[in-house]
């Protein structure tokens, strides 16, 4: 084998091994701590490189489907792909009904309401001298009445209400049962309907 095929083999094996090892380590860490831990799953790169290696070295083409079926990154990506596409469509610009913008201190928030009762809330922080998140997104469902909109996040942990005040001004209230503090709070923010 020449150097190129050796490099292609090493490159092709690296990504499936990283996916497999990180999946095992993430499962151990999640079981040990009781918290969510994400694995590093890199789809397609390993199987593409290994397919190239098989074709260059003249190995049996029967190994190509085996390589693709056994790559955890690719399999898990293809497993969640329908959900990713569905979520992207739910909050796409084609389903957009209303948009609200707010600014508070060094933070900005944009709330978009979409067809079939879905919303997307994006918060952005301008940090010049401090550390912390720069941006965060939240998806969920909403219910609308004539003077208020109730937002419930997809994981059910955050519940907020927008109350209509003036012509295009809405005031956000975080839930009373669990006050969200710090950078997560949007309590008393004034949202302008666009």
PDB file of C-alpha atoms in Angstrom:
ATOM      1  CA  UNK A   1       0.000   0.000   0.000  1.00  0.00           C
ATOM      2  CA  UNK A   2       1.204   3.493  -0.731  1.00  0.00           C
ATOM      3  CA  UNK A   3       1.270   6.412   1.710  1.00  0.00           C
ATOM      4  CA  UNK A   4      -1.955   7.929   0.400  1.00  0.00           C
ATOM      5  CA  UNK A   5      -3.988   4.769   0.978  1.00  0.00           C
ATOM      6  CA  UNK A   6      -2.468   4.369   4.466  1.00  0.00           C
ATOM      7  CA  UNK A   7      -3.378   7.959   5.298  1.00  0.00           C
ATOM      8  CA  UNK A   8      -6.885   7.417   3.935  1.00  0.00           C
ATOM      9  CA  UNK A   9      -7.287   4.275   6.059  1.00  0.00           C
ATOM     10  CA  UNK A  10      -6.097   6.032   9.239  1.00  0.00           C
ATOM     11  CA  UNK A  11      -8.260   9.063   8.521  1.00  0.00           C
ATOM     12  CA  UNK A  12     -11.270   6.846   7.799  1.00  0.00           C
ATOM     13  CA  UNK A  13     -10.865   4.814  10.998  1.00  0.00           C
ATOM     14  CA  UNK A  14     -10.251   7.844  13.216  1.00  0.00           C
ATOM     15  CA  UNK A  15     -13.791   9.271  13.087  1.00  0.00           C
ATOM     16  CA  UNK A  16     -15.741   6.039  13.749  1.00  0.00           C
ATOM     17  CA  UNK A  17     -13.388   5.253  16.654  1.00  0.00           C
ATOM     18  CA  UNK A  18     -13.876   8.756  18.113  1.00  0.00           C
ATOM     19  CA  UNK A  19     -17.656   8.375  17.792  1.00  0.00           C
ATOM     20  CA  UNK A  20     -17.659   4.945  19.427  1.00  0.00           C
ATOM     21  CA  UNK A  21     -15.326   5.865  22.307  1.00  0.00           C
ATOM     22  CA  UNK A  22     -17.058   9.178  23.031  1.00  0.00           C
ATOM     23  CA  UNK A  23     -20.466   7.463  23.022  1.00  0.00           C
ATOM     24  CA  UNK A  24     -19.252   4.968  25.626  1.00  0.00           C
ATOM     25  CA  UNK A  25     -17.645   7.720  27.737  1.00  0.00           C
ATOM     26  CA  UNK A  26     -20.785   9.873  27.512  1.00  0.00           C
ATOM     27  CA  UNK A  27     -22.951   6.944  28.648  1.00  0.00           C
ATOM     28  CA  UNK A  28     -20.631   6.255  31.588  1.00  0.00           C
ATOM     29  CA  UNK A  29     -20.555   9.933  32.579  1.00  0.00           C
ATOM     30  CA  UNK A  30     -24.343  10.254  32.311  1.00  0.00           C
ATOM     31  CA  UNK A  31     -24.865   7.174  34.438  1.00  0.00           C
ATOM     32  CA  UNK A  32     -22.282   8.322  36.987  1.00  0.00           C
ATOM     33  CA  UNK A  33     -23.518  11.906  37.397  1.00  0.00           C
ATOM     34  CA  UNK A  34     -27.183  11.570  36.421  1.00  0.00           C
ATOM     35  CA  UNK A  35     -26.838  14.509  34.013  1.00  0.00           C
ATOM     36  CA  UNK A  36     -26.944  14.643  30.235  1.00  0.00           C
ATOM     37  CA  UNK A  37     -23.610  14.261  28.501  1.00  0.00           C
ATOM     38  CA  UNK A  38     -23.165  14.503  24.740  1.00  0.00           C
ATOM     39  CA  UNK A  39     -20.985  12.272  22.619  1.00  0.00           C
ATOM     40  CA  UNK A  40     -18.899  13.528  19.711  1.00  0.00           C
ATOM     41  CA  UNK A  41     -20.545  11.959  16.681  1.00  0.00           C
ATOM     42  CA  UNK A  42     -19.140  12.868  13.265  1.00  0.00           C
ATOM     43  CA  UNK A  43     -21.264  11.489  10.417  1.00  0.00           C
ATOM     44  CA  UNK A  44     -20.194  10.589   6.873  1.00  0.00           C
ATOM     45  CA  UNK A  45     -16.475  11.521   7.068  1.00  0.00           C
ATOM     46  CA  UNK A  46     -15.197   8.106   8.168  1.00  0.00           C
ATOM     47  CA  UNK A  47     -17.334   6.046   5.775  1.00  0.00           C
ATOM     48  CA  UNK A  48     -16.474   8.315   2.834  1.00  0.00           C
ATOM     49  CA  UNK A  49     -12.739   7.974   3.521  1.00  0.00           C
ATOM     50  CA  UNK A  50     -12.988   4.209   4.053  1.00  0.00           C
ATOM     51  CA  UNK A  51     -15.043   3.813   0.863  1.00  0.00           C
ATOM     52  CA  UNK A  52     -12.299   5.672  -0.983  1.00  0.00           C
ATOM     53  CA  UNK A  53      -9.690   3.409   0.607  1.00  0.00           C
ATOM     54  CA  UNK A  54     -11.604   0.291  -0.506  1.00  0.00           C
ATOM     55  CA  UNK A  55     -11.907   1.580  -4.066  1.00  0.00           C
ATOM     56  CA  UNK A  56      -8.242   2.644  -4.275  1.00  0.00           C
ATOM     57  CA  UNK A  57      -6.845  -0.592  -2.852  1.00  0.00           C
ATOM     58  CA  UNK A  58      -9.151  -2.828  -4.876  1.00  0.00           C
ATOM     59  CA  UNK A  59     -10.753  -4.519  -1.874  1.00  0.00           C
ATOM     60  CA  UNK A  60     -14.105  -6.253  -2.197  1.00  0.00           C
ATOM     61  CA  UNK A  61     -16.955  -3.787  -2.662  1.00  0.00           C
ATOM     62  CA  UNK A  62     -19.033  -5.884  -0.254  1.00  0.00           C
ATOM     63  CA  UNK A  63     -17.280  -4.041   2.589  1.00  0.00           C
ATOM     64  CA  UNK A  64     -18.741  -0.669   1.552  1.00  0.00           C
ATOM     65  CA  UNK A  65     -22.283  -1.263   2.944  1.00  0.00           C
ATOM     66  CA  UNK A  66     -20.745  -2.769   6.086  1.00  0.00           C
ATOM     67  CA  UNK A  67     -18.688   0.374   6.660  1.00  0.00           C
ATOM     68  CA  UNK A  68     -21.723   2.628   6.304  1.00  0.00           C
ATOM     69  CA  UNK A  69     -23.961   0.464   8.512  1.00  0.00           C
ATOM     70  CA  UNK A  70     -21.439   0.219  11.352  1.00  0.00           C
ATOM     71  CA  UNK A  71     -20.561   3.939  11.593  1.00  0.00           C
ATOM     72  CA  UNK A  72     -22.364   5.202  14.710  1.00  0.00           C
ATOM     73  CA  UNK A  73     -22.064   8.873  13.769  1.00  0.00           C
ATOM     74  CA  UNK A  74     -23.759   8.332  10.422  1.00  0.00           C
ATOM     75  CA  UNK A  75     -26.442   5.974  11.763  1.00  0.00           C
ATOM     76  CA  UNK A  76     -27.405   8.261  14.663  1.00  0.00           C
ATOM     77  CA  UNK A  77     -27.395  11.323  12.400  1.00  0.00           C
ATOM     78  CA  UNK A  78     -29.724   9.620   9.927  1.00  0.00           C
ATOM     79  CA  UNK A  79     -31.911   8.534  12.861  1.00  0.00           C
ATOM     80  CA  UNK A  80     -32.411  12.139  14.106  1.00  0.00           C
ATOM     81  CA  UNK A  81     -32.470  13.767  10.649  1.00  0.00           C
ATOM     82  CA  UNK A  82     -36.299  13.592  10.257  1.00  0.00           C
ATOM     83  CA  UNK A  83     -36.717  15.313  13.627  1.00  0.00           C
ATOM     84  CA  UNK A  84     -34.166  18.001  12.701  1.00  0.00           C
ATOM     85  CA  UNK A  85     -35.960  18.686   9.425  1.00  0.00           C
ATOM     86  CA  UNK A  86     -39.343  18.828  11.180  1.00  0.00           C
ATOM     87  CA  UNK A  87     -38.070  21.259  13.822  1.00  0.00           C
ATOM     88  CA  UNK A  88     -36.378  23.435  11.217  1.00  0.00           C
ATOM     89  CA  UNK A  89     -39.609  23.610   9.215  1.00  0.00           C
ATOM     90  CA  UNK A  90     -41.719  24.459  12.282  1.00  0.00           C
ATOM     91  CA  UNK A  91     -39.699  27.617  12.943  1.00  0.00           C
ATOM     92  CA  UNK A  92     -38.799  28.533   9.369  1.00  0.00           C
ATOM     93  CA  UNK A  93     -39.543  31.876   7.755  1.00  0.00           C
ATOM     94  CA  UNK A  94     -42.249  30.221   5.636  1.00  0.00           C
ATOM     95  CA  UNK A  95     -44.316  29.434   8.745  1.00  0.00           C
ATOM     96  CA  UNK A  96     -43.695  32.806  10.455  1.00  0.00           C
ATOM     97  CA  UNK A  97     -46.817  34.612  11.702  1.00  0.00           C
ATOM     98  CA  UNK A  98     -45.527  37.311  14.095  1.00  0.00           C
ATOM     99  CA  UNK A  99     -42.220  38.691  15.304  1.00  0.00           C
ATOM    100  CA  UNK A 100     -41.410  40.531  18.532  1.00  0.00           C
ATOM    101  CA  UNK A 101     -38.118  42.256  19.429  1.00  0.00           C
ATOM    102  CA  UNK A 102     -36.872  43.492  22.803  1.00  0.00           C
ATOM    103  CA  UNK A 103     -33.731  45.120  24.173  1.00  0.00           C
ATOM    104  CA  UNK A 104     -32.829  45.222  27.853  1.00  0.00           C
ATOM    105  CA  UNK A 105     -29.453  46.495  29.112  1.00  0.00           C
ATOM    106  CA  UNK A 106     -26.845  44.590  27.083  1.00  0.00           C
ATOM    107  CA  UNK A 107     -29.267  41.900  25.937  1.00  0.00           C
ATOM    108  CA  UNK A 108     -31.563  41.476  22.975  1.00  0.00           C
ATOM    109  CA  UNK A 109     -34.370  38.994  22.412  1.00  0.00           C
ATOM    110  CA  UNK A 110     -36.362  38.032  19.348  1.00  0.00           C
ATOM    111  CA  UNK A 111     -39.544  35.996  19.649  1.00  0.00           C
ATOM    112  CA  UNK A 112     -41.133  34.533  16.530  1.00  0.00           C
ATOM    113  CA  UNK A 113     -44.545  32.870  16.481  1.00  0.00           C
ATOM    114  CA  UNK A 114     -45.183  30.269  13.806  1.00  0.00           C
ATOM    115  CA  UNK A 115     -48.103  28.301  12.410  1.00  0.00           C
ATOM    116  CA  UNK A 116     -49.575  25.422  14.372  1.00  0.00           C
ATOM    117  CA  UNK A 117     -48.627  26.974  17.736  1.00  0.00           C
ATOM    118  CA  UNK A 118     -44.811  26.844  17.648  1.00  0.00           C
ATOM    119  CA  UNK A 119     -42.452  29.591  18.777  1.00  0.00           C
ATOM    120  CA  UNK A 120     -38.740  30.339  18.722  1.00  0.00           C
ATOM    121  CA  UNK A 121     -37.057  32.650  21.233  1.00  0.00           C
ATOM    122  CA  UNK A 122     -33.490  33.803  20.575  1.00  0.00           C
ATOM    123  CA  UNK A 123     -31.570  35.752  23.200  1.00  0.00           C
ATOM    124  CA  UNK A 124     -28.299  37.517  22.430  1.00  0.00           C
ATOM    125  CA  UNK A 125     -25.904  39.147  24.898  1.00  0.00           C
ATOM    126  CA  UNK A 126     -23.321  41.806  24.076  1.00  0.00           C
ATOM    127  CA  UNK A 127     -20.378  41.046  26.336  1.00  0.00           C
ATOM    128  CA  UNK A 128     -17.463  43.437  26.325  1.00  0.00           C
ATOM    129  CA  UNK A 129     -15.860  42.868  29.735  1.00  0.00           C
ATOM    130  CA  UNK A 130     -17.491  39.711  31.090  1.00  0.00           C
ATOM    131  CA  UNK A 131     -17.717  36.035  30.248  1.00  0.00           C
ATOM    132  CA  UNK A 132     -20.897  34.088  29.613  1.00  0.00           C
ATOM    133  CA  UNK A 133     -23.211  32.968  26.854  1.00  0.00           C
ATOM    134  CA  UNK A 134     -23.398  35.030  23.689  1.00  0.00           C
ATOM    135  CA  UNK A 135     -26.593  33.546  22.307  1.00  0.00           C
ATOM    136  CA  UNK A 136     -29.246  31.016  23.301  1.00  0.00           C
ATOM    137  CA  UNK A 137     -32.322  29.664  21.583  1.00  0.00           C
ATOM    138  CA  UNK A 138     -35.514  28.110  22.897  1.00  0.00           C
ATOM    139  CA  UNK A 139     -38.331  26.395  21.048  1.00  0.00           C
ATOM    140  CA  UNK A 140     -41.759  25.478  22.304  1.00  0.00           C
ATOM    141  CA  UNK A 141     -45.513  25.812  21.941  1.00  0.00           C
ATOM    142  CA  UNK A 142     -47.717  28.839  22.461  1.00  0.00           C
ATOM    143  CA  UNK A 143     -51.384  29.534  23.103  1.00  0.00           C
ATOM    144  CA  UNK A 144     -52.823  32.882  22.100  1.00  0.00           C
ATOM    145  CA  UNK A 145     -55.824  34.809  23.386  1.00  0.00           C
ATOM    146  CA  UNK A 146     -56.763  38.369  22.453  1.00  0.00           C
ATOM    147  CA  UNK A 147     -54.507  40.092  25.036  1.00  0.00           C
ATOM    148  CA  UNK A 148     -51.889  37.502  26.011  1.00  0.00           C
ATOM    149  CA  UNK A 149     -49.701  34.733  24.649  1.00  0.00           C
ATOM    150  CA  UNK A 150     -48.626  31.821  26.869  1.00  0.00           C
ATOM    151  CA  UNK A 151     -45.269  30.233  25.961  1.00  0.00           C
ATOM    152  CA  UNK A 152     -44.205  26.768  27.145  1.00  0.00           C
ATOM    153  CA  UNK A 153     -40.748  25.496  26.204  1.00  0.00           C
ATOM    154  CA  UNK A 154     -40.386  22.093  24.570  1.00  0.00           C
ATOM    155  CA  UNK A 155     -38.791  20.602  27.672  1.00  0.00           C
ATOM    156  CA  UNK A 156     -41.612  22.037  29.816  1.00  0.00           C
ATOM    157  CA  UNK A 157     -39.267  23.786  32.239  1.00  0.00           C
ATOM    158  CA  UNK A 158     -39.922  27.370  31.197  1.00  0.00           C
ATOM    159  CA  UNK A 159     -43.341  28.966  31.061  1.00  0.00           C
ATOM    160  CA  UNK A 160     -43.767  32.612  30.171  1.00  0.00           C
ATOM    161  CA  UNK A 161     -46.579  34.982  29.243  1.00  0.00           C
ATOM    162  CA  UNK A 162     -46.658  37.976  26.928  1.00  0.00           C
ATOM    163  CA  UNK A 163     -49.292  40.545  27.924  1.00  0.00           C
ATOM    164  CA  UNK A 164     -50.540  43.106  25.419  1.00  0.00           C
ATOM    165  CA  UNK A 165     -50.099  46.663  26.746  1.00  0.00           C
ATOM    166  CA  UNK A 166     -50.330  49.287  24.028  1.00  0.00           C
ATOM    167  CA  UNK A 167     -50.649  49.290  20.280  1.00  0.00           C
ATOM    168  CA  UNK A 168     -47.640  47.075  19.430  1.00  0.00           C
ATOM    169  CA  UNK A 169     -46.061  46.740  22.899  1.00  0.00           C
ATOM    170  CA  UNK A 170     -46.139  43.464  24.812  1.00  0.00           C
ATOM    171  CA  UNK A 171     -44.703  42.810  28.306  1.00  0.00           C
ATOM    172  CA  UNK A 172     -43.077  39.452  29.142  1.00  0.00           C
ATOM    173  CA  UNK A 173     -43.755  37.799  32.519  1.00  0.00           C
ATOM    174  CA  UNK A 174     -41.829  34.755  33.694  1.00  0.00           C
ATOM    175  CA  UNK A 175     -43.789  32.091  35.559  1.00  0.00           C
ATOM    176  CA  UNK A 176     -44.590  32.670  39.239  1.00  0.00           C
ATOM    177  CA  UNK A 177     -43.997  29.074  40.343  1.00  0.00           C
ATOM    178  CA  UNK A 178     -40.334  29.170  39.313  1.00  0.00           C
ATOM    179  CA  UNK A 179     -38.781  32.576  38.870  1.00  0.00           C
ATOM    180  CA  UNK A 180     -36.020  32.423  36.323  1.00  0.00           C
ATOM    181  CA  UNK A 181     -33.113  34.536  37.488  1.00  0.00           C
ATOM    182  CA  UNK A 182     -30.031  36.075  35.978  1.00  0.00           C
ATOM    183  CA  UNK A 183     -29.377  35.981  32.260  1.00  0.00           C
ATOM    184  CA  UNK A 184     -32.302  33.599  31.669  1.00  0.00           C
ATOM    185  CA  UNK A 185     -34.948  36.012  32.959  1.00  0.00           C
ATOM    186  CA  UNK A 186     -37.084  37.992  30.559  1.00  0.00           C
ATOM    187  CA  UNK A 187     -39.394  39.273  33.297  1.00  0.00           C
ATOM    188  CA  UNK A 188     -40.774  42.770  32.561  1.00  0.00           C
ATOM    189  CA  UNK A 189     -39.071  43.037  29.166  1.00  0.00           C
ATOM    190  CA  UNK A 190     -40.950  45.215  26.645  1.00  0.00           C
ATOM    191  CA  UNK A 191     -41.389  43.468  23.303  1.00  0.00           C
ATOM    192  CA  UNK A 192     -42.187  45.474  20.183  1.00  0.00           C
ATOM    193  CA  UNK A 193     -44.371  43.683  17.636  1.00  0.00           C
ATOM    194  CA  UNK A 194     -42.929  43.964  14.103  1.00  0.00           C
TER     195      UNK A 194
END
